[in-house]
Coordinates of C-alpha atoms and ligand atoms in Angstrom, one line a residue:
M1 CA 0.0 0.0 0.1
Y2 CA 2.5 2.8 1.2
G3 CA 4.1 2.6 -2.4
K4 CA 1.1 4.5 -3.9
F5 CA 0.4 6.3 -0.8
Q6 CA 4.1 7.8 -1.2
T7 CA 3.9 8.7 -4.8
Y8 CA 0.6 10.6 -3.8
L9 CA 2.5 12.4 -1.0
Q10 CA 5.6 13.1 -3.0
N11 CA 3.2 14.7 -5.8
E12 CA 1.5 16.8 -3.1
L13 CA 4.6 17.9 -1.6
R14 CA 6.0 19.0 -4.6
A15 CA 2.9 20.9 -5.4
I16 CA 3.4 22.8 -2.0
E17 CA 6.9 23.3 -3.1
G18 CA 5.9 24.7 -6.7
A19 CA 3.3 27.1 -5.2
G20 CA 6.1 28.6 -3.0
L21 CA 4.3 27.5 0.1
Y22 CA 6.9 24.8 1.5
K23 CA 7.8 25.9 5.0
K24 CA 11.6 25.5 5.9
E25 CA 12.7 25.9 9.5
R26 CA 15.3 28.1 10.8
I27 CA 17.6 26.4 13.0
I28 CA 18.6 28.4 16.2
A29 CA 21.3 27.4 18.3
S30 CA 20.9 29.8 21.1
P31 CA 18.3 31.0 23.4
Q32 CA 15.2 32.8 21.9
G33 CA 15.7 36.4 22.1
A34 CA 16.2 39.8 20.0
E35 CA 19.8 38.7 18.9
I36 CA 19.9 34.8 18.0
T37 CA 22.6 32.5 16.7
L38 CA 22.2 30.0 14.1
E39 CA 23.3 26.5 13.7
D40 CA 26.1 27.7 11.2
G41 CA 27.3 30.3 13.9
S42 CA 25.7 33.4 12.3
K43 CA 23.7 35.9 14.0
A44 CA 20.5 37.7 13.2
L45 CA 18.2 40.1 14.8
N46 CA 15.0 38.5 15.3
F47 CA 11.8 40.3 14.4
C48 CA 9.5 37.3 14.0
A49 CA 9.0 35.6 17.2
N50 CA 6.0 36.0 19.5
N51 CA 8.3 37.1 22.4
Y52 CA 6.5 40.3 23.0
L53 CA 7.6 40.8 26.5
G54 CA 11.2 39.5 25.8
L55 CA 10.5 36.9 28.6
A56 CA 12.0 33.8 26.5
D57 CA 15.1 33.9 27.9
S58 CA 14.5 35.8 31.2
E59 CA 17.0 34.6 34.1
R60 CA 14.1 35.0 36.5
L61 CA 12.2 32.8 34.8
V62 CA 14.5 30.1 34.2
A63 CA 15.8 30.3 37.8
A64 CA 12.0 29.8 39.1
A65 CA 11.8 26.6 36.4
E66 CA 15.0 25.2 37.8
K67 CA 13.9 25.5 41.3
A68 CA 10.8 24.1 40.6
M69 CA 12.5 21.2 38.6
K70 CA 14.9 20.2 41.5
Q71 CA 12.0 20.5 44.0
R72 CA 9.1 18.8 42.2
G73 CA 10.4 16.8 39.5
Y74 CA 10.6 16.8 35.5
G75 CA 7.0 15.8 34.6
M76 CA 3.7 15.0 36.0
S77 CA 2.8 11.5 34.1
S78 CA -0.8 12.2 34.5
V79 CA -3.8 14.0 33.3
R80 CA -5.0 16.7 35.9
F81 CA -7.8 14.7 37.5
I82 CA -6.0 11.5 38.2
C83 CA -2.8 12.5 39.9
G84 CA -1.7 15.6 37.8
T85 CA -2.4 18.5 40.0
Q86 CA 0.2 20.0 42.1
D87 CA -0.3 23.1 44.3
L88 CA 1.6 25.2 41.6
H89 CA -1.2 24.4 39.0
R90 CA -3.7 25.6 41.1
Q91 CA -1.4 28.6 41.9
L92 CA -0.9 29.4 38.5
E93 CA -4.5 29.1 37.5
K94 CA -5.3 31.8 40.3
A95 CA -2.7 34.1 39.0
V96 CA -4.2 33.8 35.5
A97 CA -7.7 34.3 36.8
A98 CA -6.3 37.4 38.8
Y99 CA -4.7 39.1 35.8
F100 CA -7.7 38.9 33.9
H101 CA -10.0 39.7 36.7
T102 CA -12.0 36.5 36.4
D103 CA -13.4 33.9 38.5
D104 CA -11.2 30.9 38.1
A105 CA -8.9 29.6 35.3
I106 CA -8.2 26.1 33.7
L107 CA -5.0 25.2 32.1
Y108 CA -4.1 23.2 29.3
A109 CA -1.1 22.0 27.2
A110 CA -1.6 24.7 24.7
C111 CA -4.0 27.4 23.7
F112 CA -4.7 25.1 20.6
D113 CA -6.1 22.8 23.3
A114 CA -8.0 25.5 25.3
N115 CA -9.9 26.4 21.8
G116 CA -10.1 23.0 20.9
G117 CA -11.9 22.0 24.3
V118 CA -14.1 25.0 25.0
F119 CA -17.0 24.7 22.7
E120 CA -18.1 21.2 22.6
P121 CA -18.5 20.8 26.6
L122 CA -20.7 24.0 26.8
L123 CA -22.7 24.4 23.5
T124 CA -25.2 21.8 21.4
A125 CA -27.2 21.8 18.2
E126 CA -29.5 24.2 19.7
D127 CA -26.8 27.1 20.1
A128 CA -25.0 29.4 17.9
I129 CA -21.1 30.2 17.5
I130 CA -20.7 33.6 15.8
S131 CA -16.9 33.8 14.8
D132 CA -14.9 36.6 13.4
S133 CA -13.7 35.5 9.8
L134 CA -10.2 36.0 10.8
N135 CA -10.1 33.9 14.0
H136 CA -7.1 31.6 14.9
A137 CA -7.1 28.0 13.3
S138 CA -7.7 26.4 16.8
I139 CA -10.6 28.3 17.3
I140 CA -11.8 27.1 13.7
D141 CA -11.0 23.6 14.7
G142 CA -12.7 23.9 18.2
V143 CA -15.9 24.9 16.5
R144 CA -15.7 22.2 14.2
L145 CA -15.8 19.6 17.1
C146 CA -19.0 21.2 18.4
K147 CA -22.4 20.7 17.1
A148 CA -23.6 24.3 17.5
Q149 CA -24.8 26.2 14.6
R150 CA -21.9 28.3 13.0
F151 CA -22.1 31.7 11.6
R152 CA -19.3 33.7 10.4
Y153 CA -18.8 37.6 10.2
A154 CA -16.2 39.6 8.1
N155 CA -13.1 40.5 10.3
A156 CA -14.1 43.1 13.0
D157 CA -17.1 44.0 11.0
M158 CA -19.7 45.3 13.5
A159 CA -22.5 45.6 11.0
D160 CA -22.0 42.1 9.6
L161 CA -21.8 40.9 13.3
E162 CA -25.0 42.4 13.9
E163 CA -26.7 40.5 10.9
K164 CA -25.4 37.3 12.3
L165 CA -26.7 37.8 15.7
K166 CA -30.2 38.8 14.2
E167 CA -29.9 35.5 12.1
A168 CA -29.1 33.5 15.1
Q169 CA -31.9 34.9 17.5
S170 CA -33.8 31.8 17.3
C171 CA -31.2 29.6 19.0
R172 CA -31.0 28.9 22.6
F173 CA -27.9 30.2 23.4
R174 CA -25.2 32.4 21.2
I175 CA -21.6 33.2 21.6
I176 CA -19.3 35.7 19.7
V177 CA -15.8 34.8 19.6
T178 CA -13.1 36.8 18.3
D179 CA -9.2 37.0 18.6
G180 CA -8.0 40.0 20.6
V181 CA -5.2 41.1 18.3
F182 CA -5.4 39.4 14.5
S183 CA -2.0 38.0 13.6
M184 CA -1.8 39.4 10.1
D185 CA -2.7 43.1 10.3
G186 CA -2.2 43.3 13.9
N187 CA -5.7 45.3 14.5
V188 CA -7.4 44.8 17.9
A189 CA -11.0 43.4 17.8
P190 CA -13.4 46.4 18.8
M191 CA -14.3 44.7 21.9
D192 CA -16.4 47.6 23.5
K193 CA -18.7 47.1 20.4
I194 CA -18.8 43.8 20.5
C195 CA -19.9 43.7 24.1
D196 CA -22.7 46.2 23.2
L197 CA -23.8 44.0 20.5
A198 CA -23.6 41.2 22.7
E199 CA -25.8 42.9 25.3
K200 CA -28.5 44.1 22.7
Y201 CA -28.8 40.6 21.1
D202 CA -28.2 38.4 24.5
A203 CA -25.1 36.8 23.4
M204 CA -22.1 35.5 25.5
V205 CA -18.3 37.0 24.5
M206 CA -15.4 35.2 24.4
V207 CA -11.9 36.3 23.3
D208 CA -8.5 34.7 22.4
E209 CA -6.1 37.0 24.0
S210 CA -2.9 35.2 22.6
H211 CA -1.5 37.9 20.5
S212 CA -3.3 40.6 22.9
A213 CA -2.4 39.6 26.6
G214 CA 0.7 41.2 27.7
V215 CA 0.7 43.7 24.7
V216 CA -2.6 45.8 24.3
G217 CA -4.2 48.0 27.3
A218 CA -2.8 50.7 29.3
T219 CA -0.6 48.3 31.5
G220 CA -0.6 45.4 28.7
H221 CA -3.2 43.3 30.4
G222 CA -5.2 42.9 27.1
V223 CA -8.4 43.9 25.5
A224 CA -10.8 44.2 28.7
E225 CA -8.3 46.8 30.1
Q226 CA -8.0 48.5 26.6
F227 CA -11.6 48.7 26.3
G228 CA -12.9 48.8 29.7
V229 CA -15.1 45.8 29.4
Y230 CA -14.1 43.8 32.6
G231 CA -16.9 41.7 33.6
R232 CA -18.8 42.0 30.0
I233 CA -16.3 39.1 28.5
D234 CA -17.6 35.7 29.6
I235 CA -14.5 33.4 28.4
F236 CA -11.0 34.2 27.7
T237 CA -8.3 31.9 26.0
G238 CA -4.7 32.5 25.9
T239 CA -1.1 31.0 25.7
L240 CA 1.9 31.0 27.9
G241 CA 3.8 30.6 24.6
K242 CA 3.8 34.1 23.6
A243 CA 4.2 37.3 25.5
F244 CA 3.7 35.3 28.9
G245 CA 7.1 33.6 28.7
G246 CA 7.1 31.9 25.5
A247 CA 7.6 28.1 26.7
V248 CA 4.2 26.3 26.7
G249 CA 0.9 26.1 27.9
G250 CA -2.6 27.4 27.4
F251 CA -5.5 28.5 29.3
T252 CA -9.3 29.4 29.8
T253 CA -10.5 31.7 32.2
G254 CA -13.8 33.3 32.9
R255 CA -17.2 32.8 34.7
Q256 CA -16.9 30.0 37.6
E257 CA -19.4 27.6 36.3
I258 CA -18.0 27.6 32.7
I259 CA -14.6 26.8 34.1
D260 CA -16.2 24.0 36.3
M261 CA -17.9 22.6 33.4
L262 CA -14.7 22.6 31.3
R263 CA -12.6 20.7 34.1
Q264 CA -15.6 18.1 33.9
R265 CA -15.8 17.7 30.1
S266 CA -13.0 19.3 28.1
R267 CA -11.6 16.7 26.2
P268 CA -8.0 18.0 25.6
Y269 CA -7.8 18.7 29.7
L270 CA -9.4 15.4 30.4
F271 CA -7.3 13.1 27.8
S272 CA -3.9 14.9 27.9
N273 CA -1.1 15.4 30.2
S274 CA -0.7 18.2 32.9
I275 CA 2.0 20.8 32.2
P276 CA 5.2 19.9 34.0
P277 CA 5.7 21.6 37.4
M278 CA 8.4 23.9 36.3
I279 CA 6.2 25.5 33.5
A280 CA 3.5 26.0 36.2
A281 CA 6.0 27.6 38.5
A282 CA 7.8 29.7 35.9
G283 CA 4.2 31.0 34.9
I284 CA 3.6 32.0 38.7
E285 CA 6.8 33.9 38.6
M286 CA 5.8 35.5 35.4
F287 CA 2.5 36.9 36.6
K288 CA 4.3 38.1 39.7
M289 CA 7.0 40.0 37.7
L290 CA 4.1 41.7 35.5
G291 CA 2.3 42.5 38.9
E292 CA 5.4 44.2 40.2
S293 CA 6.1 46.5 37.4
D294 CA 4.9 47.1 33.9
E295 CA 8.0 48.2 32.7
L296 CA 8.3 45.7 29.9
H297 CA 5.2 46.6 28.4
A298 CA 6.1 50.1 28.5
R299 CA 9.2 49.2 27.0
L300 CA 7.3 47.3 24.1
Q301 CA 4.9 50.2 23.7
E302 CA 8.0 52.6 22.9
N303 CA 9.5 50.1 20.6
V304 CA 6.3 49.7 18.7
N305 CA 6.0 53.7 18.6
H306 CA 9.6 54.0 17.6
F307 CA 9.4 51.6 14.8
R308 CA 6.2 52.6 13.6
D309 CA 7.1 56.3 13.2
K310 CA 10.5 55.7 11.6
M311 CA 8.9 53.3 9.0
L312 CA 6.3 55.7 8.1
A313 CA 8.4 58.6 7.9
A314 CA 10.7 56.4 5.4
G315 CA 7.7 55.9 3.1
F316 CA 6.5 52.6 4.0
D317 CA 3.0 51.7 3.7
I318 CA 2.1 50.2 7.1
K319 CA -1.1 49.1 8.6
P320 CA -2.3 51.3 11.6
T321 CA -0.5 49.2 14.2
Q322 CA -2.3 48.8 17.5
S323 CA -0.4 46.0 18.8
A324 CA 3.1 44.6 18.6
I325 CA 2.5 43.3 15.2
C326 CA 3.3 45.5 12.3
A327 CA 2.5 44.6 8.7
V328 CA 4.7 46.5 5.9
M329 CA 2.4 46.2 3.0
L330 CA 4.1 45.4 -0.3
Y331 CA 1.1 43.9 -2.1
D332 CA 3.0 41.5 -4.3
A333 CA 3.7 37.9 -3.4
P334 CA 6.9 37.2 -5.2
L335 CA 8.3 40.8 -4.0
S336 CA 7.3 40.0 -0.2
Q337 CA 9.5 36.8 -0.6
K338 CA 12.3 38.5 -2.1
F339 CA 11.9 41.3 0.5
A340 CA 12.1 38.7 3.4
A341 CA 15.1 36.9 1.8
K342 CA 17.3 40.1 1.3
M343 CA 16.3 41.2 4.9
A344 CA 17.8 38.0 6.0
Q345 CA 21.0 38.8 4.1
E346 CA 21.1 41.8 6.1
G347 CA 20.9 39.9 9.4
I348 CA 17.3 40.7 10.1
F349 CA 14.5 37.9 10.5
V350 CA 10.9 39.0 9.4
T351 CA 8.6 37.0 7.8
G352 CA 6.9 37.7 4.2
F353 CA 3.2 36.5 4.1
Y354 CA 1.0 36.2 0.9
Y355 CA -1.9 34.4 -0.4
P356 CA -3.6 32.1 0.8
V357 CA -2.1 33.2 4.2
V358 CA -3.5 36.9 3.6
P359 CA -6.1 37.8 0.8
K360 CA -4.8 38.1 -2.6
G361 CA -3.1 41.3 -3.4
Q362 CA -2.4 42.0 0.1
A363 CA 1.2 40.5 0.6
R364 CA 3.2 42.0 3.2
I365 CA 6.3 41.8 5.6
R366 CA 5.2 41.1 9.2
V367 CA 7.4 42.5 12.0
Q368 CA 6.9 41.4 15.5
L369 CA 8.2 44.1 17.9
S370 CA 9.3 43.0 21.6
A371 CA 10.5 44.3 24.6
A372 CA 13.7 42.6 24.1
H373 CA 14.8 45.0 21.3
K374 CA 17.1 47.6 22.1
K375 CA 16.8 50.8 20.2
E376 CA 20.1 49.9 18.2
H377 CA 18.4 46.7 17.1
L378 CA 15.3 48.7 15.9
D379 CA 17.3 51.2 14.0
K380 CA 19.5 48.5 12.4
A381 CA 16.1 47.0 11.3
I382 CA 15.0 50.1 9.9
A383 CA 18.2 50.7 8.2
A384 CA 17.8 47.3 6.4
F385 CA 14.2 48.1 5.6
I386 CA 15.3 51.3 3.9
K387 CA 18.2 49.9 2.1
V388 CA 16.1 46.9 0.6
G389 CA 13.1 49.1 -0.1
K390 CA 15.4 51.2 -2.3
E391 CA 17.0 48.3 -3.8
L392 CA 13.6 46.8 -4.7
G393 CA 11.8 50.1 -5.8
V394 CA 9.3 49.7 -2.8
I395 CA 10.2 53.4 -1.4
Ligands
PLP1 C1 -0.5 31.2 18.9 C2 -2.0 31.3 19.1 C3 -2.7 30.2 19.5 C4 -2.1 28.7 19.9 O1 -1.3 29.0 21.0 P1 -0.3 27.7 21.7 O2 -0.4 28.0 23.2 O3 0.7 28.1 21.0 O4 -1.1 26.7 21.2 C5 -4.2 30.4 19.8 N1 -4.8 31.1 19.3 C6 -4.1 32.3 18.7 C7 -5.1 33.7 18.4 C8 -2.9 32.4 18.6 O5 -2.4 33.4 18.2

C-alpha cells in the first residue's frame, strides 16, 4: 500500500513547493531573544518571534523553572484529574484569573487545546457560535468539534456581526468569538462594540488573548483593559507561549460555572497530560513579575512607536499598528518573498506573507516587536528596511 501513498505524498509535497508554500525551518542554536545565533554560527536580529515582553530567555523565569524542577521533578505523568495536579497548577490558575479579573482558570497543554476544548462541552446543536472570519485555526477547529450552528462575520465588521446575531436569534444560546489581536494585520478587535452588540442580542462573548495579553491595554492586560470591558467578557483563552514567557501552555479563564464545566467535560483537559511543574512555577513567577512593574510593557510600547514612526517617515505603507505586530504592505507576493530574503541577508529576520495566508494582493512583511529589542536593534532593522526598500523600488 505505502508505494501508492508515497507517490501521492511526493506529488502533494512537490505541489506545495511549486506554489512557494513549503515551510522551511530556521535552526537556532541559542536561546530565543532579540539577537539569535544560528546553527552555522551566524547571528541575526529576530523580528518574527511572539516574544513580545522579551521573557523567553528571562533569567528570573529560568531560575524559577530550575528551582521547581529540582523540588518537584521533571513531569507529572498524569492528566490533571487522576494525579497530575500539584499546588503549583492551582496557583498558576489563580494567577491567570487574577490577571484577567475573572473567577477562575483552567490550564491546558496549549492554547490550541484550550480553543479545541472550549465549545463542545458548553454548547449543543440548539446553540450558535458567531465567529470572526480571521479567527485563529484553533478556534476554527474547536468550532468544528462542536454541534452548535456556525455563523461567520467579516473581520471586525460590526454591521456584519449584527446581521449574524439577528440570524441567530432563534437559537437557545449565542456566543460571539474573536481573537483579541489578529495576527496578520495586528488590528485589535473592537471589544466595546462587540460587548454592546452581545448585550443587545443576548449573546455571550469569548476572546482569544494570545496576541493581545501582555501587549494591548494601558498596562498590557489585554483587550478588557484596553476597552474597559471587564465583567462583560464571559470567556478568555490565551497562551503561555507568546508574551507570557514563550514556553508552552494555554488557559481558559472566565466565569466560575464555565470553568467548572470545562474541568468536567473538556476533552483536551481530561485526556492530555498536565503541564510540567517547572512550567507552572515559571508561569507563577511571570505573573508576579508583571504585577510588580509594567516596565516591560512600557518598553514594548516605546519600541512599537519608534519603529512605526521611523518606518512611516521612510515612506513605507504600514497598517495602522495597534499591537506589537506591524504589517509592512508590499501587495505583491514574489516581492514579499524577495524582500524577506534580502532582509535575512542583512541579518534581520522578518516574515513575508502572501495568499492564501493573507488575501490576494495583500502580500506583506510582518514585523513583530519585542520589549527585548534595544534601540540599536530597531534602528538596524529600519536601516535594512530602507536599504532593501530602495533596492527593490518599494520606497
Ligand atoms: C498562537 C495562538 C494560539 C495557539 O497557542 P499555543 O499555546 O501555541 O497552542 C491560539 N490562538 C491564537 C489567536 C494564537 O495566536
